[in-house]
mmCIF file of C-alpha atoms in Angstrom:
data_model
loop_
_atom_site.group_PDB
_atom_site.id
_atom_site.type_symbol
_atom_site.label_atom_id
_atom_site.label_comp_id
_atom_site.label_asym_id
_atom_site.label_seq_id
_atom_site.Cartn_x
_atom_site.Cartn_y
_atom_site.Cartn_z
ATOM 1 C CA MET A 1064 16.125 11.150 113.817
ATOM 2 C CA PHE A 1065 12.972 12.310 115.613
ATOM 3 C CA LYS A 1066 10.010 12.803 113.307
ATOM 4 C CA THR A 1067 6.806 14.722 113.908
ATOM 5 C CA ARG A 1068 3.965 12.207 113.705
ATOM 6 C CA ILE A 1069 0.989 13.400 111.628
ATOM 7 C CA PHE A 1070 -2.462 11.827 111.229
ATOM 8 C CA LEU A 1071 -3.994 12.675 107.829
ATOM 9 C CA THR A 1072 -7.579 11.845 106.886
ATOM 10 C CA GLY A 1073 -8.730 11.841 103.275
ATOM 11 C CA ALA A 1074 -5.180 11.171 102.110
ATOM 12 C CA ASP A 1075 -6.456 9.672 98.852
ATOM 13 C CA SER A 1076 -8.640 12.672 97.996
ATOM 14 C CA PHE A 1077 -7.787 15.496 95.585
ATOM 15 C CA THR A 1078 -6.721 17.955 98.286
ATOM 16 C CA GLY A 1079 -5.474 15.259 100.654
ATOM 17 C CA SER A 1080 -2.985 13.905 98.121
ATOM 18 C CA HIS A 1081 -1.468 17.378 97.777
ATOM 19 C CA ILE A 1082 -1.260 17.729 101.555
ATOM 20 C CA LEU A 1083 0.466 14.339 101.715
ATOM 21 C CA ALA A 1084 2.947 15.372 99.024
ATOM 22 C CA GLN A 1085 3.836 18.505 100.968
ATOM 23 C CA LEU A 1086 4.171 16.582 104.222
ATOM 24 C CA LEU A 1087 6.505 14.091 102.569
ATOM 25 C CA SER A 1088 8.702 16.957 101.396
ATOM 26 C CA HIS A 1089 9.560 17.536 105.060
ATOM 27 C CA ASP A 1090 12.236 15.103 106.241
ATOM 28 C CA SER A 1091 11.089 15.590 109.828
ATOM 29 C CA VAL A 1092 7.556 14.226 109.269
ATOM 30 C CA SER A 1093 6.037 10.744 109.347
ATOM 31 C CA ALA A 1094 2.345 10.112 108.773
ATOM 32 C CA ARG A 1095 -0.537 7.722 109.198
ATOM 33 C CA LEU A 1096 -3.000 7.996 106.342
ATOM 34 C CA VAL A 1097 -6.729 7.368 106.401
ATOM 35 C CA VAL A 1098 -7.936 6.162 102.991
ATOM 36 C CA LYS A 1099 -11.256 4.809 101.754
ATOM 37 C CA SER A 1100 -10.095 1.429 100.436
ATOM 38 C CA ALA A 1101 -7.221 -1.033 100.255
ATOM 39 C CA GLU A 1102 -6.936 -0.204 96.560
ATOM 40 C CA ALA A 1103 -6.435 3.480 97.386
ATOM 41 C CA ALA A 1104 -3.717 2.552 99.871
ATOM 42 C CA HIS A 1105 -2.002 0.414 97.231
ATOM 43 C CA VAL A 1106 -1.995 3.336 94.794
ATOM 44 C CA ILE A 1107 -0.381 5.580 97.414
ATOM 45 C CA TRP A 1108 2.305 2.997 98.198
ATOM 46 C CA ARG A 1109 3.090 2.707 94.509
ATOM 47 C CA GLN A 1110 3.303 6.474 94.109
ATOM 48 C CA CYS A 1111 5.312 7.031 97.293
ATOM 49 C CA GLN A 1112 7.617 4.029 97.046
ATOM 50 C CA THR A 1113 10.699 6.213 97.521
ATOM 51 C CA HIS A 1114 9.651 6.845 101.129
ATOM 52 C CA ALA A 1115 10.578 4.278 103.753
ATOM 53 C CA SER A 1116 7.633 2.312 105.091
ATOM 54 C CA SER A 1117 8.609 3.395 108.597
ATOM 55 C CA PHE A 1118 7.657 6.963 107.633
ATOM 56 C CA LEU A 1119 4.206 6.091 106.289
ATOM 57 C CA ASP A 1120 1.392 3.737 107.239
ATOM 58 C CA ALA A 1121 -2.308 3.636 106.396
ATOM 59 C CA VAL A 1122 -5.661 2.543 107.743
ATOM 60 C CA THR A 1123 -8.807 1.979 105.697
ATOM 61 C CA ILE A 1124 -12.161 3.520 106.619
ATOM 62 C CA ALA A 1125 -14.894 3.204 104.001
ATOM 63 C CA ASP A 1126 -16.969 6.250 103.093
ATOM 64 C CA SER A 1127 -20.080 4.462 104.323
ATOM 65 C CA ASP A 1128 -18.570 4.209 107.827
ATOM 66 C CA LEU A 1129 -17.457 7.812 108.269
ATOM 67 C CA LEU A 1130 -20.521 8.781 110.321
ATOM 68 C CA VAL A 1131 -20.277 5.761 112.624
ATOM 69 C CA PRO A 1132 -19.475 7.025 116.157
ATOM 70 C CA GLY A 1133 -15.946 6.130 117.188
ATOM 71 C CA VAL A 1134 -14.902 4.945 113.730
ATOM 72 C CA PHE A 1135 -11.538 6.730 114.105
ATOM 73 C CA ASP A 1136 -10.831 5.578 117.680
ATOM 74 C CA GLU A 1137 -8.565 2.651 116.868
ATOM 75 C CA ALA A 1138 -6.725 4.450 114.069
ATOM 76 C CA LEU A 1139 -5.853 7.358 116.382
ATOM 77 C CA GLN A 1140 -4.094 5.101 118.880
ATOM 78 C CA ASP A 1141 -0.356 4.651 118.477
ATOM 79 C CA LEU A 1142 1.359 4.208 121.824
ATOM 80 C CA SER A 1143 4.815 3.562 120.383
ATOM 81 C CA ASN A 1144 4.802 6.642 118.161
ATOM 82 C CA PRO A 1145 1.964 8.964 119.212
ATOM 83 C CA PHE A 1146 0.572 11.644 116.928
ATOM 84 C CA SER A 1147 1.384 15.265 117.652
ATOM 85 C CA ALA A 1148 -0.809 16.884 114.981
ATOM 86 C CA ILE A 1149 -3.718 16.046 112.691
ATOM 87 C CA VAL A 1150 -4.984 17.222 109.316
ATOM 88 C CA HIS A 1151 -8.681 16.393 108.975
ATOM 89 C CA ASN A 1152 -9.579 16.580 105.308
ATOM 90 C CA LEU A 1153 -12.886 14.741 105.034
ATOM 91 C CA ASN A 1154 -16.137 16.337 103.900
ATOM 92 C CA VAL A 1155 -18.889 14.100 105.206
ATOM 93 C CA ILE A 1156 -22.069 14.755 103.221
ATOM 94 C CA PRO A 1157 -25.055 13.220 105.051
ATOM 95 C CA SER A 1158 -27.436 14.462 102.352
ATOM 96 C CA ASP A 1159 -29.977 11.695 102.807
ATOM 97 C CA GLU A 1160 -30.600 12.724 106.415
ATOM 98 C CA ALA A 1161 -30.705 16.493 105.899
ATOM 99 C CA ASP A 1162 -34.200 17.750 105.117
ATOM 100 C CA CYS A 1163 -33.291 21.417 105.625
ATOM 101 C CA LEU A 1164 -30.190 23.595 105.769
ATOM 102 C CA ALA A 1165 -30.226 23.784 109.572
ATOM 103 C CA THR A 1166 -30.197 19.989 109.789
ATOM 104 C CA TYR A 1167 -27.401 19.762 107.261
ATOM 105 C CA ILE A 1168 -25.301 22.239 109.269
ATOM 106 C CA ARG A 1169 -25.997 20.350 112.495
ATOM 107 C CA LEU A 1170 -24.974 17.021 110.969
ATOM 108 C CA GLU A 1171 -21.772 18.530 109.574
ATOM 109 C CA THR A 1172 -21.008 20.047 112.977
ATOM 110 C CA ASP A 1173 -21.712 16.805 114.816
ATOM 111 C CA ALA A 1174 -19.460 14.877 112.430
ATOM 112 C CA VAL A 1175 -16.481 17.183 113.000
ATOM 113 C CA ILE A 1176 -16.960 17.428 116.765
ATOM 114 C CA GLY A 1177 -17.403 13.662 116.931
ATOM 115 C CA PHE A 1178 -14.002 13.292 115.294
ATOM 116 C CA LEU A 1179 -12.470 15.790 117.735
ATOM 117 C CA LYS A 1180 -13.915 13.844 120.674
ATOM 118 C CA SER A 1181 -12.077 10.769 119.419
ATOM 119 C CA VAL A 1182 -8.877 12.815 119.200
ATOM 120 C CA ARG A 1183 -9.397 14.004 122.776
ATOM 121 C CA ASP A 1184 -10.002 10.493 124.089
ATOM 122 C CA PHE A 1185 -7.494 8.453 122.077
ATOM 123 C CA ALA A 1186 -4.663 10.764 120.938
ATOM 124 C CA PRO A 1187 -3.447 12.538 124.091
ATOM 125 C CA ALA A 1188 -0.226 13.870 122.525
ATOM 126 C CA VAL A 1189 -1.980 15.862 119.781
ATOM 127 C CA THR A 1190 -1.598 19.627 120.157
ATOM 128 C CA ARG A 1191 -3.000 20.920 116.841
ATOM 129 C CA VAL A 1192 -5.820 19.770 114.556
ATOM 130 C CA VAL A 1193 -6.085 21.434 111.141
ATOM 131 C CA ILE A 1194 -9.508 21.085 109.531
ATOM 132 C CA VAL A 1195 -9.612 21.607 105.756
ATOM 133 C CA THR A 1196 -12.978 22.570 104.296
ATOM 134 C CA SER A 1197 -14.609 23.913 101.149
ATOM 135 C CA LEU A 1198 -17.797 25.871 100.488
ATOM 136 C CA LEU A 1199 -18.713 23.606 97.577
ATOM 137 C CA PRO A 1200 -20.466 20.893 99.655
ATOM 138 C CA PHE A 1201 -22.800 23.507 101.142
ATOM 139 C CA ALA A 1202 -23.454 25.024 97.716
ATOM 140 C CA ARG A 1203 -24.086 21.570 96.249
ATOM 141 C CA TRP A 1204 -26.648 20.803 98.938
ATOM 142 C CA LEU A 1205 -28.308 24.202 98.502
ATOM 143 C CA GLY A 1206 -28.477 23.649 94.751
ATOM 144 C CA ASP A 1207 -30.013 20.202 95.135
ATOM 145 C CA PRO A 1208 -30.365 18.613 98.601
ATOM 146 C CA HIS A 1209 -30.939 15.192 97.028
ATOM 147 C CA ILE A 1210 -27.663 14.919 95.095
ATOM 148 C CA ASP A 1211 -25.771 11.774 96.025
ATOM 149 C CA SER A 1212 -22.286 13.028 96.873
ATOM 150 C CA ILE A 1213 -20.594 9.768 95.918
ATOM 151 C CA ALA A 1214 -22.288 9.711 92.518
ATOM 152 C CA VAL A 1215 -21.368 13.352 91.957
ATOM 153 C CA GLY A 1216 -17.721 12.594 92.568
ATOM 154 C CA ALA A 1217 -17.830 9.614 90.241
ATOM 155 C CA ILE A 1218 -19.529 11.066 87.197
ATOM 156 C CA GLY A 1219 -18.835 14.757 87.471
ATOM 157 C CA GLY A 1220 -22.324 15.610 88.645
ATOM 158 C CA HIS A 1221 -24.633 18.236 87.307
ATOM 159 C CA SER A 1222 -25.073 21.897 88.056
ATOM 160 C CA ARG A 1223 -28.008 24.221 88.335
ATOM 161 C CA SER A 1224 -25.631 27.180 88.408
ATOM 162 C CA SER A 1225 -27.305 28.906 85.491
ATOM 163 C CA SER A 1226 -30.479 29.369 87.544
ATOM 164 C CA VAL A 1227 -29.036 30.382 90.921
ATOM 165 C CA ASP A 1228 -27.966 33.701 92.359
ATOM 166 C CA SER A 1229 -24.193 33.345 92.671
ATOM 167 C CA GLU A 1230 -23.815 36.064 95.290
ATOM 168 C CA HIS A 1231 -26.578 34.574 97.424
ATOM 169 C CA MET A 1232 -25.183 31.052 97.047
ATOM 170 C CA LEU A 1233 -21.684 32.187 98.000
ATOM 171 C CA ALA A 1234 -22.871 34.181 101.013
ATOM 172 C CA THR A 1235 -25.185 31.421 102.261
ATOM 173 C CA SER A 1236 -22.517 28.741 101.848
ATOM 174 C CA GLN A 1237 -19.957 30.852 103.682
ATOM 175 C CA ALA A 1238 -22.423 31.638 106.481
ATOM 176 C CA SER A 1239 -23.180 27.918 106.836
ATOM 177 C CA SER A 1240 -19.476 27.105 106.952
ATOM 178 C CA ASN A 1241 -18.964 29.806 109.577
ATOM 179 C CA VAL A 1242 -21.649 28.296 111.806
ATOM 180 C CA VAL A 1243 -19.854 24.947 111.717
ATOM 181 C CA SER A 1244 -16.444 26.544 112.296
ATOM 182 C CA ASP A 1245 -17.664 28.678 115.198
ATOM 183 C CA ALA A 1246 -19.233 25.654 116.875
ATOM 184 C CA VAL A 1247 -16.064 23.599 116.430
ATOM 185 C CA ILE A 1248 -13.819 26.324 117.845
ATOM 186 C CA ALA A 1249 -16.214 26.909 120.759
ATOM 187 C CA TRP A 1250 -16.296 23.187 121.567
ATOM 188 C CA THR A 1251 -12.504 23.009 121.493
ATOM 189 C CA LYS A 1252 -12.198 25.884 123.965
ATOM 190 C CA GLN A 1253 -14.967 24.731 126.298
ATOM 191 C CA SER A 1254 -14.327 20.989 126.362
ATOM 192 C CA GLY A 1255 -10.917 21.132 127.969
ATOM 193 C CA ALA A 1256 -9.335 19.539 124.917
ATOM 194 C CA HIS A 1257 -5.548 19.242 125.006
ATOM 195 C CA PHE A 1258 -5.301 20.598 121.467
ATOM 196 C CA ASP A 1259 -6.380 23.647 119.504
ATOM 197 C CA VAL A 1260 -7.770 23.823 115.977
ATOM 198 C CA ALA A 1261 -7.031 25.776 112.820
ATOM 199 C CA ILE A 1262 -9.647 25.798 110.071
ATOM 200 C CA VAL A 1263 -8.512 26.276 106.464
ATOM 201 C CA THR A 1264 -11.409 27.090 104.137
ATOM 202 C CA ALA A 1265 -11.509 27.465 100.354
ATOM 203 C CA PRO A 1266 -14.527 28.478 98.242
ATOM 204 C CA SER A 1267 -13.954 25.849 95.503
ATOM 205 C CA VAL A 1268 -10.774 24.027 94.540
ATOM 206 C CA TYR A 1269 -9.223 23.593 91.083
ATOM 207 C CA GLY A 1270 -5.807 22.459 89.900
ATOM 208 C CA PRO A 1271 -3.685 19.533 88.734
ATOM 209 C CA THR A 1272 -3.403 16.269 90.612
ATOM 210 C CA VAL A 1273 -0.138 15.318 92.299
ATOM 211 C CA HIS A 1274 0.447 12.388 89.956
ATOM 212 C CA PRO A 1275 -0.498 11.953 86.272
ATOM 213 C CA LEU A 1276 -4.166 11.288 85.634
ATOM 214 C CA GLU A 1277 -5.029 7.659 84.922
ATOM 215 C CA ASN A 1278 -8.525 8.251 83.561
ATOM 216 C CA SER A 1279 -10.944 11.102 82.947
ATOM 217 C CA SER A 1280 -13.197 9.609 85.616
ATOM 218 C CA ASP A 1281 -10.578 10.746 88.139
ATOM 219 C CA LEU A 1282 -11.444 14.390 87.458
ATOM 220 C CA THR A 1283 -13.047 16.441 90.195
ATOM 221 C CA GLU A 1284 -16.287 18.322 89.564
ATOM 222 C CA THR A 1285 -14.409 21.575 89.203
ATOM 223 C CA ASN A 1286 -11.682 20.267 86.908
ATOM 224 C CA ARG A 1287 -14.213 18.481 84.707
ATOM 225 C CA ARG A 1288 -15.525 21.879 83.667
ATOM 226 C CA LEU A 1289 -12.092 22.662 82.224
ATOM 227 C CA TRP A 1290 -11.924 19.259 80.515
ATOM 228 C CA ASN A 1291 -15.283 19.765 78.836
ATOM 229 C CA ILE A 1292 -14.293 23.129 77.388
ATOM 230 C CA PHE A 1293 -11.625 21.649 75.119
ATOM 231 C CA SER A 1294 -12.806 18.043 74.723
ATOM 232 C CA ASN A 1295 -15.591 16.413 72.748
ATOM 233 C CA GLU A 1296 -17.441 15.254 75.837
ATOM 234 C CA PRO A 1297 -20.851 16.678 76.908
ATOM 235 C CA LEU A 1298 -20.619 20.314 77.836
ATOM 236 C CA GLY A 1299 -23.169 20.474 80.640
ATOM 237 C CA GLN A 1300 -20.480 21.183 83.196
ATOM 238 C CA THR A 1301 -19.113 24.228 81.383
ATOM 239 C CA VAL A 1302 -21.883 26.393 82.790
ATOM 240 C CA SER A 1303 -20.115 28.699 85.191
ATOM 241 C CA PRO A 1304 -19.931 29.002 88.109
ATOM 242 C CA LEU A 1305 -20.284 25.497 89.527
ATOM 243 C CA TYR A 1306 -23.194 25.443 92.019
ATOM 244 C CA GLY A 1307 -23.028 29.231 92.046
ATOM 245 C CA ILE A 1308 -19.532 29.387 93.586
ATOM 246 C CA ASN A 1309 -17.367 31.437 91.239
ATOM 247 C CA HIS A 1310 -14.491 32.076 93.659
ATOM 248 C CA PHE A 1311 -11.697 29.512 93.688
ATOM 249 C CA SER A 1312 -8.402 28.366 95.146
ATOM 250 C CA ASP A 1313 -5.612 26.354 93.590
ATOM 251 C CA VAL A 1314 -5.346 23.002 95.358
ATOM 252 C CA ARG A 1315 -1.594 23.503 95.802
ATOM 253 C CA ASP A 1316 -2.192 26.716 97.732
ATOM 254 C CA VAL A 1317 -4.808 25.052 99.932
ATOM 255 C CA ALA A 1318 -2.368 22.249 100.745
ATOM 256 C CA ASP A 1319 0.388 24.763 101.461
ATOM 257 C CA ALA A 1320 -1.874 26.652 103.865
ATOM 258 C CA ALA A 1321 -2.951 23.435 105.616
ATOM 259 C CA VAL A 1322 0.617 22.265 106.210
ATOM 260 C CA ARG A 1323 1.729 25.701 107.415
ATOM 261 C CA ALA A 1324 -1.218 25.796 109.811
ATOM 262 C CA LEU A 1325 0.105 22.619 111.441
ATOM 263 C CA PHE A 1326 3.255 24.294 112.677
ATOM 264 C CA ILE A 1327 2.467 28.006 113.143
ATOM 265 C CA GLU A 1328 1.360 28.745 116.691
ATOM 266 C CA ARG A 1329 -0.557 31.905 115.780
ATOM 267 C CA ALA A 1330 -3.014 29.845 113.734
ATOM 268 C CA SER A 1331 -4.525 28.562 116.985
ATOM 269 C CA ASN A 1332 -8.341 28.566 116.876
ATOM 270 C CA MET A 1333 -8.360 30.665 113.709
ATOM 271 C CA ARG A 1334 -10.456 30.365 110.552
ATOM 272 C CA LEU A 1335 -8.171 30.994 107.567
ATOM 273 C CA VAL A 1336 -9.628 31.622 104.119
ATOM 274 C CA VAL A 1337 -7.703 30.647 100.980
ATOM 275 C CA SER A 1338 -9.240 32.387 97.960
ATOM 276 C CA ALA A 1339 -7.496 33.560 94.798
ATOM 277 C CA GLY A 1340 -10.474 35.475 93.401
ATOM 278 C CA THR A 1341 -13.008 34.505 90.758
ATOM 279 C CA MET A 1342 -12.618 31.746 88.214
ATOM 280 C CA PRO A 1343 -13.135 33.311 84.749
ATOM 281 C CA SER A 1344 -16.211 32.669 82.654
ATOM 282 C CA VAL A 1345 -16.277 29.804 80.176
ATOM 283 C CA SER A 1346 -15.426 32.083 77.265
ATOM 284 C CA GLU A 1347 -12.510 33.582 79.172
ATOM 285 C CA ILE A 1348 -11.219 30.141 80.146
ATOM 286 C CA ALA A 1349 -11.427 29.149 76.482
ATOM 287 C CA GLU A 1350 -9.316 32.169 75.564
ATOM 288 C CA ILE A 1351 -6.691 31.199 78.150
ATOM 289 C CA ILE A 1352 -6.556 27.644 76.794
ATOM 290 C CA VAL A 1353 -6.193 28.752 73.168
ATOM 291 C CA ALA A 1354 -3.510 31.288 74.102
ATOM 292 C CA LYS A 1355 -1.471 28.675 75.972
ATOM 293 C CA PHE A 1356 -2.232 25.718 73.689
ATOM 294 C CA PRO A 1357 -2.820 27.035 70.132
ATOM 295 C CA GLU A 1358 -3.092 23.490 68.804
ATOM 296 C CA LEU A 1359 -6.431 23.216 70.630
ATOM 297 C CA GLN A 1360 -8.078 26.114 68.825
ATOM 298 C CA SER A 1361 -10.210 23.878 66.630
ATOM 299 C CA ARG A 1362 -11.376 21.886 69.652
ATOM 300 C CA VAL A 1363 -12.206 24.700 72.043
ATOM 301 C CA GLY A 1364 -15.816 25.739 71.867
ATOM 302 C CA ILE A 1365 -19.135 25.551 73.633
ATOM 303 C CA ASP A 1366 -21.351 24.674 70.681
ATOM 304 C CA GLY A 1367 -23.554 27.721 70.923
ATOM 305 C CA SER A 1368 -23.951 27.528 74.689
ATOM 306 C CA PRO A 1369 -24.267 31.003 76.178
ATOM 307 C CA HIS A 1370 -21.046 32.611 77.329
ATOM 308 C CA ARG A 1371 -21.053 34.252 80.722
ATOM 309 C CA HIS A 1372 -19.720 37.778 80.326
ATOM 310 C CA GLU A 1373 -19.637 39.333 83.745
ATOM 311 C CA GLN A 1374 -18.043 42.412 85.152
ATOM 312 C CA CYS A 1375 -16.507 40.925 88.270
ATOM 313 C CA ASN A 1376 -15.602 43.190 91.143
ATOM 314 C CA ASP A 1377 -11.898 42.842 91.837
ATOM 315 C CA MET A 1378 -12.557 43.192 95.572
ATOM 316 C CA PRO A 1379 -13.613 39.897 97.194
ATOM 317 C CA PRO A 1380 -16.534 39.802 99.628
ATOM 318 C CA ASP A 1381 -15.560 40.587 103.214
ATOM 319 C CA PHE A 1382 -16.117 36.984 104.265
ATOM 320 C CA LEU A 1383 -13.484 35.814 101.745
ATOM 321 C CA ASP A 1384 -10.841 38.148 103.150
ATOM 322 C CA THR A 1385 -7.443 36.425 102.984
ATOM 323 C CA TYR A 1386 -5.719 38.846 105.377
ATOM 324 C CA LEU A 1387 -5.342 36.282 108.172
ATOM 325 C CA MET A 1388 -4.010 33.659 105.773
ATOM 326 C CA ALA A 1389 -1.384 36.095 104.521
ATOM 327 C CA THR A 1390 -0.343 37.574 107.865
ATOM 328 C CA ILE A 1391 -0.461 34.412 109.977
ATOM 329 C CA LEU A 1392 0.523 31.703 107.504
ATOM 330 C CA GLY A 1393 2.655 33.844 105.198
ATOM 331 C CA VAL A 1394 0.819 32.632 102.081
ATOM 332 C CA THR A 1395 0.854 35.797 99.987
ATOM 333 C CA ASN A 1396 1.351 34.773 96.353
ATOM 334 C CA LEU A 1397 -1.650 32.656 95.447
ATOM 335 C CA ARG A 1398 -1.719 31.096 92.004
ATOM 336 C CA SER A 1399 -3.827 32.994 89.504
ATOM 337 C CA ALA A 1400 -6.681 31.510 87.507
ATOM 338 C CA GLU A 1401 -4.485 31.576 84.408
ATOM 339 C CA VAL A 1402 -1.765 29.520 86.118
ATOM 340 C CA THR A 1403 -4.277 27.077 87.577
ATOM 341 C CA VAL A 1404 -6.108 26.582 84.279
ATOM 342 C CA THR A 1405 -2.869 26.219 82.303
ATOM 343 C CA ASP A 1406 -1.315 23.635 84.630
ATOM 344 C CA THR A 1407 -4.540 21.654 84.886
ATOM 345 C CA VAL A 1408 -5.216 21.587 81.153
ATOM 346 C CA ARG A 1409 -1.600 20.592 80.449
ATOM 347 C CA GLN A 1410 -2.078 17.551 82.673
ATOM 348 C CA MET A 1411 -5.361 16.690 80.972
ATOM 349 C CA LEU A 1412 -3.726 16.936 77.562
ATOM 350 C CA ASP A 1413 -1.072 14.520 78.725
ATOM 351 C CA LEU A 1414 -3.825 12.056 79.650
ATOM 352 C CA GLN A 1415 -5.519 12.428 76.258
ATOM 353 C CA GLN A 1416 -2.224 11.941 74.421
ATOM 354 C CA ARG A 1417 -1.422 8.815 76.415
ATOM 355 C CA LYS A 1418 -4.903 7.426 75.728
ATOM 356 C CA ALA A 1419 -4.519 8.155 72.016
ATOM 357 C CA TRP A 1420 -1.104 6.469 71.942
ATOM 358 C CA ARG A 1421 -2.444 3.388 73.730
ATOM 359 C CA SER A 1422 -5.258 3.193 71.192
ATOM 360 C CA ILE A 1423 -2.773 3.341 68.316
ATOM 361 C CA THR A 1424 -0.471 0.693 69.765
ATOM 362 C CA GLN A 1425 -3.365 -1.635 70.609
ATOM 363 C CA ASN A 1426 -4.668 -1.418 67.059
#
């Protein structure tokens, strides 16, 4: 049976793993995955062992090599089974080189267009490239240009959210993202590329992982805030919103939008925003957790840290309008904050219970 051949970057990332799961739910799809290490590829093979190897293969490109010109050239070549579409899900953060916001935007733009040039030169059968982005990298850089993105992902990072203007941070991050998106779309139209692009953008991304958590170190920056609300770990990350971005999307909705954008013609050269509204304050999240998991009542607390009681406008800013996402992609029922928090915390509780059981059995 003929299968649509997809090239997926960042397949081992939080959002990328959800995109992969949705792609694998389509019997008519096969994929080549770009992952950051052989270990990451091994984990995916173990998790996706029910899928025939002929439907899935992987190449390894280390994070440190992502900005090397032409690093994707060889991976994009497959003469026997050429790719027809691509999902590009890598946020390259060249923070060490960016001494100002304009430079940061230029480097981000150059990285994406550099990837598209490789697609143009080495994947002639591709007709659609979906680029998946988030506002959080821009907000992180604006909050502290010297944050090491790899370290942030590993330890949960830190936030200066309590001292930033959330509205300004959101607007500036979105404007920065728009500059990159506009440049990418313009290049695609003017370069004579044989493909078009669709850009799926989320403000920040929360939600459960595809597979059970193995360790708390696997938590994303956003999800770690939820973990810290009901655990005994340091509560620095409970300050809301993270890097000043208080709007959110559920990772499952972002993945759904990305996969739909692969196959819907009307998404051509469009920027599609996936935003479910604002993530509640810490105190409100705590109330959701206690309501859904009463057994956690004695553990939920912020140890005297200030609660953020805000009157949030129900209407999103104009630049987070989801009209195009709904009308073009048909994604109309986004998961609410309550659903996202509940599903994510349930998965975290499962991890804690498994860790507790292992401790008991080992002793």
